[in-house]
Coordinates of C-alpha atoms in Angstrom, one line a residue:
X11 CA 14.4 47.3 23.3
X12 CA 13.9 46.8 19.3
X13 CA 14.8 43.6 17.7
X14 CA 14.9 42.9 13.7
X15 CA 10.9 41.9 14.6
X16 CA 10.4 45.7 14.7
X17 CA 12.1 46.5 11.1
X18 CA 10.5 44.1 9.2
X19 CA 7.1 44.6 10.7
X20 CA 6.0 41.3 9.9
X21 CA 8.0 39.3 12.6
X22 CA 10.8 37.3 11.4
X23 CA 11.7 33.3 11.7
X24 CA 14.2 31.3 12.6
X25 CA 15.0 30.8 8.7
X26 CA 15.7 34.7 8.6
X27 CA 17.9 34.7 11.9
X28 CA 19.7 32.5 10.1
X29 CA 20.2 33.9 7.0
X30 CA 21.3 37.1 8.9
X31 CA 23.5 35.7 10.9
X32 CA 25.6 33.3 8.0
X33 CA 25.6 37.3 6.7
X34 CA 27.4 38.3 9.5
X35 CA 29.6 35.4 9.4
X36 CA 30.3 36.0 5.6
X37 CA 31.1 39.7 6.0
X38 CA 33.5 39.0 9.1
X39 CA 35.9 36.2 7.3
X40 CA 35.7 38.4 3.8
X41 CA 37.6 41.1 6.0
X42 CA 39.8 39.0 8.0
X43 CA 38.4 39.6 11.1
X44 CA 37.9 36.5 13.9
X45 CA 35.5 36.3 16.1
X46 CA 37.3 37.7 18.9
X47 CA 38.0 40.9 16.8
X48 CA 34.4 41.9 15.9
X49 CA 33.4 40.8 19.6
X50 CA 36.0 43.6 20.9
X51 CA 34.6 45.8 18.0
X52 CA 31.0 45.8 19.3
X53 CA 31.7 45.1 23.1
X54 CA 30.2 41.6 23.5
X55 CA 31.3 38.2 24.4
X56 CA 32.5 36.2 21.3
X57 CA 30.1 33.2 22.6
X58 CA 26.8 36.0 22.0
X59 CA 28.6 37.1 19.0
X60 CA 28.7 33.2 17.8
X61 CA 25.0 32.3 18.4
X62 CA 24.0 34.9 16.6
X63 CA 25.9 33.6 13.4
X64 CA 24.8 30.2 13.8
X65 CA 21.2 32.0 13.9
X66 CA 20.3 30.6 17.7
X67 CA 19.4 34.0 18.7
X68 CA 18.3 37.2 17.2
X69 CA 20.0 40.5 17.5
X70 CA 18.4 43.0 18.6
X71 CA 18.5 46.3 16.3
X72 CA 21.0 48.5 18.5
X73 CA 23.4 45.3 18.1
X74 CA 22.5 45.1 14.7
X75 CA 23.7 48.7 13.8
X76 CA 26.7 48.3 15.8
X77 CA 27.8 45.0 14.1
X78 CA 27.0 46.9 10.7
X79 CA 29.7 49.9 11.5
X80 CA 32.7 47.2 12.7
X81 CA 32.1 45.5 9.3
X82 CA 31.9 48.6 7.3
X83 CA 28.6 48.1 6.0
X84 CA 24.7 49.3 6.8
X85 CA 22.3 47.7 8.3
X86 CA 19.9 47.4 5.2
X87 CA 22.9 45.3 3.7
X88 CA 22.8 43.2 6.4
X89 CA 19.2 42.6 6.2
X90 CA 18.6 42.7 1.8
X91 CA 18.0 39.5 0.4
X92 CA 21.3 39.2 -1.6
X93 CA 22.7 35.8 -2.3
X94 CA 24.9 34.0 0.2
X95 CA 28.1 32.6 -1.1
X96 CA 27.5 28.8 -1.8
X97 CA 28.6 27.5 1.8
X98 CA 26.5 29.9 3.4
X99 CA 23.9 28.8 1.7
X100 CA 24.0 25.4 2.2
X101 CA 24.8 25.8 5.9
X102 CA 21.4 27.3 6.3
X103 CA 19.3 25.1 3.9
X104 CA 20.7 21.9 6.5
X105 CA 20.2 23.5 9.4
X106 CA 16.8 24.2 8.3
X107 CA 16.4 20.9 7.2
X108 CA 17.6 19.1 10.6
X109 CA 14.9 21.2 12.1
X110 CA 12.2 19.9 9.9
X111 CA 10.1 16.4 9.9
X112 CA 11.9 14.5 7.2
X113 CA 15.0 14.6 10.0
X114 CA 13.1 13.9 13.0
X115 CA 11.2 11.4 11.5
X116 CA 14.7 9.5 10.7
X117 CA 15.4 10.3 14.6
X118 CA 18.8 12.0 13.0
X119 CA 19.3 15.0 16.3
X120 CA 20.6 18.2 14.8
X121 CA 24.4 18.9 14.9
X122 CA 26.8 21.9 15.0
X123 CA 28.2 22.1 11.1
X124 CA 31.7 23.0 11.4
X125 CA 34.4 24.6 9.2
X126 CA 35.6 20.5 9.5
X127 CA 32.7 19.5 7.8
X128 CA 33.5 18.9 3.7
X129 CA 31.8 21.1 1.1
X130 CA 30.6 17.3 -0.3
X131 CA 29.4 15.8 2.5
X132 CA 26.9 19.1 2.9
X133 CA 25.6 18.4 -1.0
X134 CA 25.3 14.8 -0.1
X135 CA 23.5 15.3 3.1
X136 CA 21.1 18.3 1.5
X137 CA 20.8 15.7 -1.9
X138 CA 19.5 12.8 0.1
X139 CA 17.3 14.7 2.3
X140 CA 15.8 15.9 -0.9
X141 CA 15.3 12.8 -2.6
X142 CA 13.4 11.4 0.9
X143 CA 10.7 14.4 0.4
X144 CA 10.5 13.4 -3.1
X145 CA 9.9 9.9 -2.5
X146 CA 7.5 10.7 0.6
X147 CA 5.3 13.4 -1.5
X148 CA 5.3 10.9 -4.4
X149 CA 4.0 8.2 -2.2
X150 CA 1.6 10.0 0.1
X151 CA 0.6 12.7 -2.9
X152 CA -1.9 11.3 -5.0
X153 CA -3.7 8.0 -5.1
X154 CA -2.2 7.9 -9.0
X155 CA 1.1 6.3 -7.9
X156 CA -1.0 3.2 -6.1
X157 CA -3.0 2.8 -9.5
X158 CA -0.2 2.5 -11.6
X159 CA 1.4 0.4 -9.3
X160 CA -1.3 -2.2 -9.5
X161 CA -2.0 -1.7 -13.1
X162 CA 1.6 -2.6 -13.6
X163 CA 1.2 -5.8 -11.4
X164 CA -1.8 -6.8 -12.9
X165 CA -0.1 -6.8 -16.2
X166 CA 2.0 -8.9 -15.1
X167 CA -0.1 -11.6 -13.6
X168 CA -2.0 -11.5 -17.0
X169 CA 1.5 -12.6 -19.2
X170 CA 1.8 -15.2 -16.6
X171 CA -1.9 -16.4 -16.5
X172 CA -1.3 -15.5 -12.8
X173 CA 0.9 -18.9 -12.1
X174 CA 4.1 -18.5 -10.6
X175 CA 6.3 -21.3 -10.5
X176 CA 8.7 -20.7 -8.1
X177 CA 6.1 -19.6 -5.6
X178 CA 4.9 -23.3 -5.7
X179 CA 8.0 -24.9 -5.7
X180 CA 8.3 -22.7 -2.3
X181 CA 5.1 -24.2 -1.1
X182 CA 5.9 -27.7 -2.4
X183 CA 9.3 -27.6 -0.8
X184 CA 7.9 -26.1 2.5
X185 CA 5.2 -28.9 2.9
X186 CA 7.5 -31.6 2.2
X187 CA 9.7 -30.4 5.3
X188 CA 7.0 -31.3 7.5
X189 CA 5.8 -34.0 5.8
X190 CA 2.3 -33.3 4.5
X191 CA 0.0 -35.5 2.7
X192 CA -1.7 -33.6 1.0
X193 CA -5.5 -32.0 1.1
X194 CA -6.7 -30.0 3.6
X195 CA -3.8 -28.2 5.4
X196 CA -4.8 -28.6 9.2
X197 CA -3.9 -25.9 12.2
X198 CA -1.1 -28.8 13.6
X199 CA 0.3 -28.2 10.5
X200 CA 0.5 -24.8 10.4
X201 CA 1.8 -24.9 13.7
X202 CA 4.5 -27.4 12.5
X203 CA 5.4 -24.8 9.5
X204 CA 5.7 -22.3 12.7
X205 CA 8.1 -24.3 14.4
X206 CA 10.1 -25.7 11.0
X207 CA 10.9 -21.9 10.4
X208 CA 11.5 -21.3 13.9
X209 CA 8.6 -19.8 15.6
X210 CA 6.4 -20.2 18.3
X211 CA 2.8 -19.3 18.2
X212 CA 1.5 -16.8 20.5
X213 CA -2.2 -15.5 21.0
X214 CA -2.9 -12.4 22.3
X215 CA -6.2 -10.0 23.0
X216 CA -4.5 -7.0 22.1
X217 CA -2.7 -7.3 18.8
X218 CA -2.4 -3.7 17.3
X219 CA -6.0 -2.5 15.2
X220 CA -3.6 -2.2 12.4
X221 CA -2.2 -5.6 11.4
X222 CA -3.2 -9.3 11.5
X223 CA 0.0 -10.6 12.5
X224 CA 3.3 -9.4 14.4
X225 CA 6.6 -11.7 13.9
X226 CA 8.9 -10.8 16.4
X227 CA 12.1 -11.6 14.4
X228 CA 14.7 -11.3 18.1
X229 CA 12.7 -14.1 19.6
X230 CA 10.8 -16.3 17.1
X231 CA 7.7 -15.0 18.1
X232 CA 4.4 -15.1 16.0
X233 CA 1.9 -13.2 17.7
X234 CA -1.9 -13.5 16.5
X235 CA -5.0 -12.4 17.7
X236 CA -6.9 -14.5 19.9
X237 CA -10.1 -13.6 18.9
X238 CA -10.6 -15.6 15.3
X239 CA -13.8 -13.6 13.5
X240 CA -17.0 -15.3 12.5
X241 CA -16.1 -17.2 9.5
X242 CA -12.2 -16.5 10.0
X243 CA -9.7 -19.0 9.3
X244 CA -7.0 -18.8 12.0
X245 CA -4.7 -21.0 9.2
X246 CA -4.7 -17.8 6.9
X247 CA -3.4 -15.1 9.1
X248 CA -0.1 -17.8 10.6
X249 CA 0.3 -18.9 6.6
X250 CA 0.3 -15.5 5.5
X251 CA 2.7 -14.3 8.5
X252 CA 5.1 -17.2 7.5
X253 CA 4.8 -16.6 4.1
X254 CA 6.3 -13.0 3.9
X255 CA 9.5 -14.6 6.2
X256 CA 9.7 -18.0 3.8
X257 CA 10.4 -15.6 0.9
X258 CA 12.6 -13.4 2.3
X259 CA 10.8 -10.0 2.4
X260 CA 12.3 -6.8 3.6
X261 CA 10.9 -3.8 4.7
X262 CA 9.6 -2.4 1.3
X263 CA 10.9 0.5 -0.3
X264 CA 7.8 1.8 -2.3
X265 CA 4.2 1.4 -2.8
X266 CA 4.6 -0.8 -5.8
X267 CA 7.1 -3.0 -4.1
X268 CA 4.7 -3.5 -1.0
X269 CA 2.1 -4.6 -3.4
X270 CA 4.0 -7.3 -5.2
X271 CA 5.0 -8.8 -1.7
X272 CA 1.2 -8.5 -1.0
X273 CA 0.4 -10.6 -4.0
X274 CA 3.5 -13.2 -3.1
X275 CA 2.3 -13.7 0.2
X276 CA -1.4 -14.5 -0.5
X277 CA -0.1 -16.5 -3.4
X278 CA 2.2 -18.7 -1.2
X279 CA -0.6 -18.9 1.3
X280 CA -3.0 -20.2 -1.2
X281 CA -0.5 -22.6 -3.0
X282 CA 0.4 -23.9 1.2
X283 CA -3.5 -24.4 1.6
X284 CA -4.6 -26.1 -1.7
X285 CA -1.5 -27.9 -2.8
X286 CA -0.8 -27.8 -6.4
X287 CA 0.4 -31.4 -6.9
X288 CA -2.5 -32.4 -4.8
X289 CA -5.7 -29.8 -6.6
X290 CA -4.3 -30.1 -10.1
X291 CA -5.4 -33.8 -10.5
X292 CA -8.6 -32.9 -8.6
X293 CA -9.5 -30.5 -10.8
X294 CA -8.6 -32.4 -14.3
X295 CA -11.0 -35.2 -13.0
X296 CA -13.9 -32.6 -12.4
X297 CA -13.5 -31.6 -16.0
X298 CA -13.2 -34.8 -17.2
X299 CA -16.9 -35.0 -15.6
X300 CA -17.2 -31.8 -16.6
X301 CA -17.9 -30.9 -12.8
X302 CA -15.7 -27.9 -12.0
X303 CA -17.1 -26.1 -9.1
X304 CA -15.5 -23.7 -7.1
X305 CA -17.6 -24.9 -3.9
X306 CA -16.3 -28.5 -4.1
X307 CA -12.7 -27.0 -4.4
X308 CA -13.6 -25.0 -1.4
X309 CA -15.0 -27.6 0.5
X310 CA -12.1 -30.3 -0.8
X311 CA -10.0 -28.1 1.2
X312 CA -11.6 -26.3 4.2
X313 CA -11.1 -22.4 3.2
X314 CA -12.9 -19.5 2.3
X315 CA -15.0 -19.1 -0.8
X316 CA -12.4 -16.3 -1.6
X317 CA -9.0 -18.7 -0.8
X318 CA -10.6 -21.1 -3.6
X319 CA -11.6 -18.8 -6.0
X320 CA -8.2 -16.9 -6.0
X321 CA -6.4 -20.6 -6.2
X322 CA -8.5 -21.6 -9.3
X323 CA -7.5 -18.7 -11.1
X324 CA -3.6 -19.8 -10.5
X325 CA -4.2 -23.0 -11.7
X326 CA -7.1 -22.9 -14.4
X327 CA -4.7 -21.6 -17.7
X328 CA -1.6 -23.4 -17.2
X329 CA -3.0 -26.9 -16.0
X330 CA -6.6 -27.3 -17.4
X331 CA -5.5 -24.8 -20.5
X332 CA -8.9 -22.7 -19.1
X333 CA -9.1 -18.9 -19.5
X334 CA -10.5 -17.2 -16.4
X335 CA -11.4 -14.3 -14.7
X336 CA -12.2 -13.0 -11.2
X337 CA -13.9 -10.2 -9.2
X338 CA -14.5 -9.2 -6.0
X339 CA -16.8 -6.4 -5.7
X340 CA -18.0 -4.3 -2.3
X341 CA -21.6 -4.0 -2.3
X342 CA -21.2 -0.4 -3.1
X343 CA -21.0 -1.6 -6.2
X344 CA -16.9 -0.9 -6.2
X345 CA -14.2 -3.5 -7.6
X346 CA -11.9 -4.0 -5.0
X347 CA -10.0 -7.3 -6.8
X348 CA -9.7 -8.2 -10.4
X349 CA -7.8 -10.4 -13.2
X350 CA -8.7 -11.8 -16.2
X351 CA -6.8 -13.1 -19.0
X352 CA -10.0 -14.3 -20.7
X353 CA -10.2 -11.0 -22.6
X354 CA -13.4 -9.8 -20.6
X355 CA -13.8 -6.1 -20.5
X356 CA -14.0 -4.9 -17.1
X357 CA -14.2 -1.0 -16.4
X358 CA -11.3 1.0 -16.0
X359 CA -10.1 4.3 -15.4
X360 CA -7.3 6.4 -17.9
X361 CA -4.6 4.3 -16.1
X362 CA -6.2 1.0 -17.1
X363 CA -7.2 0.5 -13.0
X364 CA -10.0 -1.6 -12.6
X365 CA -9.8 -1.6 -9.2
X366 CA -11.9 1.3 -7.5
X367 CA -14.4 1.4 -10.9
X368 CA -17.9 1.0 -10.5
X369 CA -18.7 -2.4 -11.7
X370 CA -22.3 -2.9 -13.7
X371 CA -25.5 -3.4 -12.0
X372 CA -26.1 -6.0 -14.7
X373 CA -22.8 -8.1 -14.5
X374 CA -23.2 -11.5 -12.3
X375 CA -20.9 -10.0 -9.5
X376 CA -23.5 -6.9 -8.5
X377 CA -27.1 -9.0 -9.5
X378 CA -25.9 -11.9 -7.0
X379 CA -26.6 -9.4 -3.9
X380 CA -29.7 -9.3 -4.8
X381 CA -30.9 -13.0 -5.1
X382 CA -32.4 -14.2 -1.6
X383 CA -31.2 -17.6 -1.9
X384 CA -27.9 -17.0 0.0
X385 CA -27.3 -21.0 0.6
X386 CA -26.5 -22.1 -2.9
X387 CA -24.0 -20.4 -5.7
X388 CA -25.3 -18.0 -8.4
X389 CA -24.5 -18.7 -12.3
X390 CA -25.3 -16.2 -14.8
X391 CA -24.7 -16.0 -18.6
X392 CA -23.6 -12.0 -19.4
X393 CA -24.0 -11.2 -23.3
X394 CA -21.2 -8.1 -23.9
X395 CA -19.4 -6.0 -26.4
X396 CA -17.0 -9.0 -26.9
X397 CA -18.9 -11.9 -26.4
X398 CA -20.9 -13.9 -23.3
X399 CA -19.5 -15.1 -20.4
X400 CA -20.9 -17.1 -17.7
X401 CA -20.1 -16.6 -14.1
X402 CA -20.6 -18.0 -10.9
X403 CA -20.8 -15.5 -7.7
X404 CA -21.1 -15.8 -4.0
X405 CA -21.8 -13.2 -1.1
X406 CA -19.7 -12.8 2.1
X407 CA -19.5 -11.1 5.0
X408 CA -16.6 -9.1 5.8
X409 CA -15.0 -6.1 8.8
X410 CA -16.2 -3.9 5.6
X411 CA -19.3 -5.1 4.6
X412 CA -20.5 -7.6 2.4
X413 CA -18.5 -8.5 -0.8
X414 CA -19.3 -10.6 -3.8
X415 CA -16.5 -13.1 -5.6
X416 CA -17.4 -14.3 -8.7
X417 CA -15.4 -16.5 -11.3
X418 CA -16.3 -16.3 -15.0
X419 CA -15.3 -18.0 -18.1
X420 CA -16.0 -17.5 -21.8
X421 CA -18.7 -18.9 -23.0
X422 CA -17.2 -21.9 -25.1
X423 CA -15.4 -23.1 -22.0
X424 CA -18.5 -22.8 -20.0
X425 CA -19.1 -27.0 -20.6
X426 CA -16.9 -27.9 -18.2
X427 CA -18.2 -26.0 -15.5
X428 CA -21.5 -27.5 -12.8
X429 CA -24.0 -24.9 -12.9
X430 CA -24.2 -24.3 -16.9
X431 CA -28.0 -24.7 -17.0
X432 CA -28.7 -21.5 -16.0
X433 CA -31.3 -19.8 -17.4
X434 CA -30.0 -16.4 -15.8
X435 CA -29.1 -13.8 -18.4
X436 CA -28.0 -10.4 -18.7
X437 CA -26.6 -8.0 -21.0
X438 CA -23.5 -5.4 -20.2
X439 CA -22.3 -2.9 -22.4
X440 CA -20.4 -1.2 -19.6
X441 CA -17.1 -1.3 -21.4
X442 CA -18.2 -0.3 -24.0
X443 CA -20.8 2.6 -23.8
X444 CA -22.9 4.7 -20.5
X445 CA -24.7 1.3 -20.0
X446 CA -26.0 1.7 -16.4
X447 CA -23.1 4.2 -15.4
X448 CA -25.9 7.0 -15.8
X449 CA -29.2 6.8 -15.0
X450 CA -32.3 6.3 -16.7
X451 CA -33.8 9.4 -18.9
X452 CA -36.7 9.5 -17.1
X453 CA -34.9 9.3 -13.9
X454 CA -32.7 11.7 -14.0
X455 CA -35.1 14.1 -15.7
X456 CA -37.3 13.8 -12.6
X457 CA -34.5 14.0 -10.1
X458 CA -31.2 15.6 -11.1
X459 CA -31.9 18.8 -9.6
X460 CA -33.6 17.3 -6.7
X461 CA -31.1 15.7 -5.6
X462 CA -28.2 15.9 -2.8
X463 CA -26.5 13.1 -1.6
X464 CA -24.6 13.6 1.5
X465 CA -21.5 11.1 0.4
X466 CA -19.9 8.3 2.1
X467 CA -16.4 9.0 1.3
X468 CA -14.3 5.6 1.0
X469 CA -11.6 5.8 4.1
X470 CA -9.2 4.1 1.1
X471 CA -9.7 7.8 -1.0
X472 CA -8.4 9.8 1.1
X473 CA -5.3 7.1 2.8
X474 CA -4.8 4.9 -0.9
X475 CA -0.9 5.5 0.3
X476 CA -0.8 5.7 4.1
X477 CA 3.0 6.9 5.1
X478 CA 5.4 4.8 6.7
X479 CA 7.5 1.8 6.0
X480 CA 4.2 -0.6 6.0
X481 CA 1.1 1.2 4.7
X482 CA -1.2 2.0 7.1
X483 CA 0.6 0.6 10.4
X484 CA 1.3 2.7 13.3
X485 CA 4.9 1.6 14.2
X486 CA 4.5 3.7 17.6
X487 CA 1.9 0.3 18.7
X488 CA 3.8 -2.2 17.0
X489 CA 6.9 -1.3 19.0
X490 CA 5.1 -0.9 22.3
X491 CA 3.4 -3.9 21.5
X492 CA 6.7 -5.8 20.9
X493 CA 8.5 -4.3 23.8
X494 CA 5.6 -5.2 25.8
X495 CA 5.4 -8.8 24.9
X496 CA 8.7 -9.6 24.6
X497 CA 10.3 -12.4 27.3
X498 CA 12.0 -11.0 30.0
X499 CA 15.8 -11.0 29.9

């Protein structure tokens, strides 16, 4: 037996069974005849006749002539690539379109389109479909979209001097629901947070690899892990957990979206662990006796190196009218966190993303990893294109390796700062010209063509936009995790 495979010669698809049979269908109504009639015609039953038109099965050639004669046509006719009529046409781009993965992916299961179904509700159907590959190629395309995105955020932290007061008035109003003092935020009181928003705490060994937290919403459940890492702060991960449901986030609907609720729910954290009503007169007496110290704001309040750095920045402009700046760089040399509105120039790429640049083996934040003396902070004075700045840096460990977080200031508001003594300089022109961004002449001279580096690609280069509703979570564990954990009935 032949089959249309054996007159193409190249073996057709389901696409071209389709088309073939909506070419079938089209001839038949254009000459009045029902299904019945051209299943008489050609001596099958109408049922073959009508999976053949709907492109479920292929006809084989001797079928294929036969069909040809009772319409009055040739085969080639039925088999040239001349444009359907508009129905047709869209009949066969939805079908092919509920066989794809944007569908299945929705779980939507394909469905017979009837002569029922509206012209309009086919466009509608074909025009969202399209605009969900759209927004799925622009997320998951390029890493571009996720550099705009934070460039765009980062602006806008910078016109605020990254302060936002309704994110403390969240914190303030949150902390005076469970009645706390102020200063360090204890684990009872996180746990009384919990329970004020309605959840119980729940610690578990095997919390999904790809999240620090799962709130199951049906029963007021906050799962954690039970294993808190060296130098982890089990506070953070239930504060940040809370945070996202205190402000009311949905699931987010694009990369730029996820990052703003990112940057909310850190800030809330932050503003929940080092109080503003409480820090802000703590910090106008250290400068007052010009003392400011980012390890006595850490230490004040029991967190991370990191948690007080970020929290100084928040409050430095508006309350102690002090312009800052902050990095956190991997000790591959690569920014991962930035802002400034102190007017530093920190490396950037054509977008303005400084996140992902190289930052200068010269500037405070990549020296520090080299100084042995790992016990007590690092201050260095940076002469640059635009002026000197003075920073202070610390190393920590992290899951990715060790990271440095520094906090600068310009030099005129360096007075107010423990740790101004310094005699540790350096100059940067990174900005500004090559700097150390290529190599010494004699260097590279020697060892340019020598040289082949087998690269460590960055897991973020090739995943800066991970698909799904959250970036980078496998919903198929977080469900079975959920369904798992969940109280019996």
């Amino acid at each position: 037996m032949t089959s249309i495979e054996d007159v193409d010669g190249a073996g057709s698809d389901e696409a071209d069974a389709l088309t073939i049979g909506r070419r079938v269908r089209q001839l038949r109504t254009a000459r009045g005849m029902t299904l019945d009639d051209l299943a008489a015609a050609v001596d099958r039953a109408p049922s073959q006749l009508s999976m053949i038109e709907t492109g479920k099965r292929e006809p084989r050639l001797t079928l294929l002539q036969a069909i040809a004669r009772a319409l009055g046509t040739t085969i080639d006719a039925l088999l040239e690539a001349e444009t359907l009529d508009e129905r047709s046409t869209m009949e066969i781009a939805l079908e092919r379109a509920m066989k794809g993965q944007t569908f299945q992916a929705l779980g939507i299961r394909p469905f017979r389109i009837g002569k029922s179904v509206p012209d309009d509700a086919l466009r509608a159907l074909l025009a969202l479909q399209g605009e969900i590959e759209r927004l799925h190629d622009e997320r998951s395309a390029t890493p571009e979209e996720a550099r705009r995105a934070n460039v765009e955020l980062r602006h806008l932290m910078r016109r605020q001097d990254n302060y936002f007061a309704d994110l403390e008035e969240q914190a303030r109003g949150i902390l005076r629901a469970v009645d706390h003092p102020g200063g360090p935020l204890t684990q009872r009181t996180a746990s009384d947070i919990a329970a004020h928003l309605g959840f119980s705490l729940h610690y578990v060994p095997d919390l999904p690899p790809s999240v620090r937290s799962v709130a199951d919403l049906k029963h007021g459940r906050l799962y954690l892990s039970s294993t808190v890492p060296a130098k982890g702060d089990s506070r953070t991960a239930v504060l940040q957990a809370l945070s996202s449901r205190i402000l009311g986030h949905s699931e987010p609907r694009s990369y730029a979206e996820f990052l703003r609720q990112r940057v909310e729910t850190n800030y809330l954290t932050g503003a929940l662990l080092i109080p503003e009503d409480h820090a802000v007169p703590f910090l106008q007496d250290a400068k007052a006796r010009r003392a400011i110290s980012i390890e006595d704001l850490r230490d004040a309040y029991s967190v991370s190196y990191e948690t007080a750095a970020h929290r100084f920045t928040n409050l430095a402009t508006p309350h102690l009218g002090i312009p800052v700046h902050f990095l956190k760089v991997h000790e591959s040399g690569t920014i991962t966190k930035a802002y400034e509105n102190d007017d530093v120039n920190f490396p950037a790429d054509r977008l303005g993303a400084i996140e992902g640049q190289l930052c200068c083996r010269r500037w405070t934040s990549r020296v520090v990893f080299d100084i042995p003396d790992k016990f007590n902070p690092y201050y260095q004075y940076t002469d640059t294109g635009n002026g000197t700045y003075w920073c202070t840096a610390r190393v920590e460990a992290s899951s990715e390796g060790a990271h440095s977080v520094s906090v600068g200031v310009r030099f005129d508001d360096t007075k107010w700062f423990i740790g101004r003594e310094t005699t540790n300089r350096g100059v940067s022109r990174h900005a500004v010209e090559v700097c150390c961004r290529r190599a010494p002449a004699d260097l590279e001279s020697t060892w340019r063509d020598q040289a082949w580096p087998n690269v460590r690609t960055p897991r973020t280069l090739l995943a800066t936009l991970p698909t799904g509703a959250f970036p980078g979570v496998d919903t198929t564990d977080l469900y079975e995790f959920l369904a798992g954990h969940a109280p019996a009935s």
